[in-house]
Structure formats: C-alpha cells, structure tokens
Tab-separated table of C-alpha atoms and ligand atoms in Angstrom:
chain	number	residue	atom	x	y	z
A	719	UNK	CA	178.932	14.524	94.326
A	720	UNK	CA	177.153	13.412	97.496
A	721	UNK	CA	173.366	13.053	97.674
A	722	UNK	CA	173.209	15.919	100.169
A	723	UNK	CA	175.009	18.175	97.691
A	724	UNK	CA	172.608	17.168	94.906
A	725	UNK	CA	169.598	17.862	97.130
A	726	UNK	CA	170.972	21.316	97.803
A	727	UNK	CA	170.698	22.017	94.076
A	728	UNK	CA	167.049	20.998	93.829
A	729	UNK	CA	164.674	23.902	93.254
A	730	UNK	CA	160.971	24.220	94.044
A	731	UNK	CA	158.113	26.234	92.667
A	732	UNK	CA	155.474	25.844	95.382
A	733	UNK	CA	151.788	26.021	94.586
A	734	UNK	CA	149.440	27.955	96.879
A	735	UNK	CA	147.491	24.776	97.605
A	736	UNK	CA	148.860	21.493	98.922
A	737	UNK	CA	149.004	18.388	96.725
A	738	UNK	CA	149.298	16.291	99.900
A	739	UNK	CA	146.660	15.812	102.573
A	740	UNK	CA	145.616	13.515	105.366
A	741	UNK	CA	142.435	11.573	104.653
A	742	UNK	CA	141.337	11.065	108.280
A	743	UNK	CA	142.988	13.099	111.044
A	744	UNK	CA	141.690	10.685	113.702
A	745	UNK	CA	143.737	7.879	112.143
A	746	UNK	CA	146.893	9.951	112.573
A	747	UNK	CA	145.949	10.682	116.152
A	748	UNK	CA	145.802	6.960	116.925
A	749	UNK	CA	148.825	6.054	114.777
A	750	UNK	CA	151.600	4.933	117.137
A	751	UNK	CA	154.722	5.035	114.991
A	752	UNK	CA	154.098	8.085	112.788
A	753	UNK	CA	156.063	6.372	110.021
A	754	UNK	CA	155.577	9.267	107.609
A	755	UNK	CA	157.801	11.433	109.796
A	756	UNK	CA	160.588	8.859	109.345
A	757	UNK	CA	160.337	7.696	105.745
A	758	UNK	CA	159.915	11.003	103.909
A	759	UNK	CA	163.351	11.944	102.538
A	760	UNK	CA	162.406	15.616	102.491
A	761	UNK	CA	161.068	15.697	106.068
A	762	UNK	CA	157.739	17.022	104.819
A	763	UNK	CA	155.776	15.471	107.693
A	764	UNK	CA	156.061	16.586	111.295
A	765	UNK	CA	153.902	15.571	114.218
A	766	UNK	CA	152.755	18.552	116.296
A	767	UNK	CA	152.370	17.034	119.746
A	768	UNK	CA	150.961	20.208	121.273
A	769	UNK	CA	148.097	20.464	118.793
A	770	UNK	CA	147.889	16.715	118.102
A	771	UNK	CA	148.020	17.180	114.379
A	772	UNK	CA	150.211	16.264	111.441
A	773	UNK	CA	151.950	19.213	109.802
A	774	UNK	CA	152.629	18.885	106.067
A	775	UNK	CA	155.277	21.142	104.544
A	776	UNK	CA	154.227	20.233	100.998
A	777	UNK	CA	156.393	22.993	99.502
A	778	UNK	CA	159.516	20.839	99.956
A	779	UNK	CA	158.085	17.595	98.541
A	780	UNK	CA	160.461	15.741	96.202
A	781	UNK	CA	157.521	13.894	94.576
A	782	UNK	CA	159.164	10.530	95.230
A	783	UNK	CA	155.750	8.952	95.854
A	784	UNK	CA	156.822	7.050	98.978
A	785	UNK	CA	153.970	8.352	101.106
A	786	UNK	CA	151.420	6.964	98.644
A	787	UNK	CA	152.237	3.499	99.936
A	788	UNK	CA	154.378	4.168	103.012
A	789	UNK	CA	151.609	5.097	105.424
A	790	UNK	CA	150.537	1.763	106.988
A	791	UNK	CA	146.941	3.013	107.000
A	792	UNK	CA	147.051	4.452	103.472
A	793	UNK	CA	145.903	7.666	105.086
A	794	UNK	CA	147.705	10.124	102.804
A	795	UNK	CA	146.058	11.517	99.701
A	796	UNK	CA	148.814	12.149	97.185
A	797	UNK	CA	148.527	13.938	93.892
A	798	UNK	CA	151.008	15.572	91.575
A	799	UNK	CA	151.212	19.336	91.997
A	800	UNK	CA	149.381	21.326	89.371
A	801	UNK	CA	151.171	21.880	86.095
A	802	UNK	CA	154.141	24.206	86.371
A	803	UNK	CA	154.461	23.760	90.146
A	804	UNK	CA	156.497	21.439	92.323
A	805	UNK	CA	160.046	20.202	92.343
A	806	UNK	CA	162.537	20.951	89.601
A	807	UNK	CA	165.460	18.539	89.393
A	808	UNK	CA	167.198	20.073	86.408
A	809	UNK	CA	169.912	21.677	88.532
A	810	UNK	CA	170.692	18.450	90.401
B	2242	LIG	S1	149.934	9.834	107.722
B	2242	LIG	FE1	149.944	7.646	108.201
B	2242	LIG	S2	151.961	7.223	109.155
B	2242	LIG	FE2	151.605	9.449	109.190
B	2242	LIG	S3	150.722	9.819	111.229
B	2242	LIG	FE3	149.024	9.596	109.762
B	2242	LIG	S4	148.446	7.447	109.863
B	2242	LIG	FE4	150.495	7.618	110.790
B	2243	LIG	S1	156.213	12.190	97.857
B	2243	LIG	FE1	158.174	11.679	98.891
B	2243	LIG	S2	159.116	13.650	99.354
B	2243	LIG	FE2	156.930	14.051	98.911
B	2243	LIG	S3	155.956	14.020	100.913
B	2243	LIG	FE3	155.781	11.945	100.053
B	2243	LIG	S4	157.555	10.833	100.876
B	2243	LIG	FE4	157.950	13.029	101.167
C-alpha cells in the first residue's frame, strides 16, 4: 500500500481550539522562505499573501512534531491536542 493510500485512511477528531500557534506574527512576516509551508506533510501551513498572515489548518495535523524544530526561528508553539482529540491512525 502506498503512503498516499495510507494517509487517505487516517481519521481526525478536531478540537474546537488549535494546538498549534505562531509565537510572533512579525517573525513570519519577515521570514523569507516560509519553510513551514514546505516541510509539513499534511500541508497545515499556508501563507496568505493578501492578508500577510500564516494560516494554520490545525484540524489536519498528523502530530509528526516536525514543526516543533523545523521552523528556523522556532516560532511555532506546538502542543498535543487535548485528550480524545487529534489524529487517529488506527485505520492506516
Ligand atoms: S512559522 Fe516559521 S517558517 Fe513558518 S513563516 Fe513563520 S517564521 Fe517562517
Ligand atoms: S506536527 Fe507535523 S503534521 Fe502537524 S502541523 Fe507540524 S509538521 Fe504539520
């Protein structure tokens, strides 16, 4: 089974509040490469050029932990979702 097929089987139980957040929005504004948009396997991060802000679709987070260390400015606050929420891998 291919990775893409396994990802299709992953299920989520999203919380109403995000477990991911930006620490300082000004740092993102000045960040040239926007690495988070590239390294997140779930494409959680998207740069909104019109509003000059980072969009975070936390509902689809795979909880891989990459963004804890992947942001070159360590500008992402990462926590586990609250108990009972988040990704469920049991189908994949
Ligand atoms: S979270 Fe980090 S990598 Fe992403 S835009 Fe902000 S500073 Fe850049
Ligand atoms: S923990 Fe992994 S999947 Fe979740 S937002 Fe960070 S890089 Fe993306």
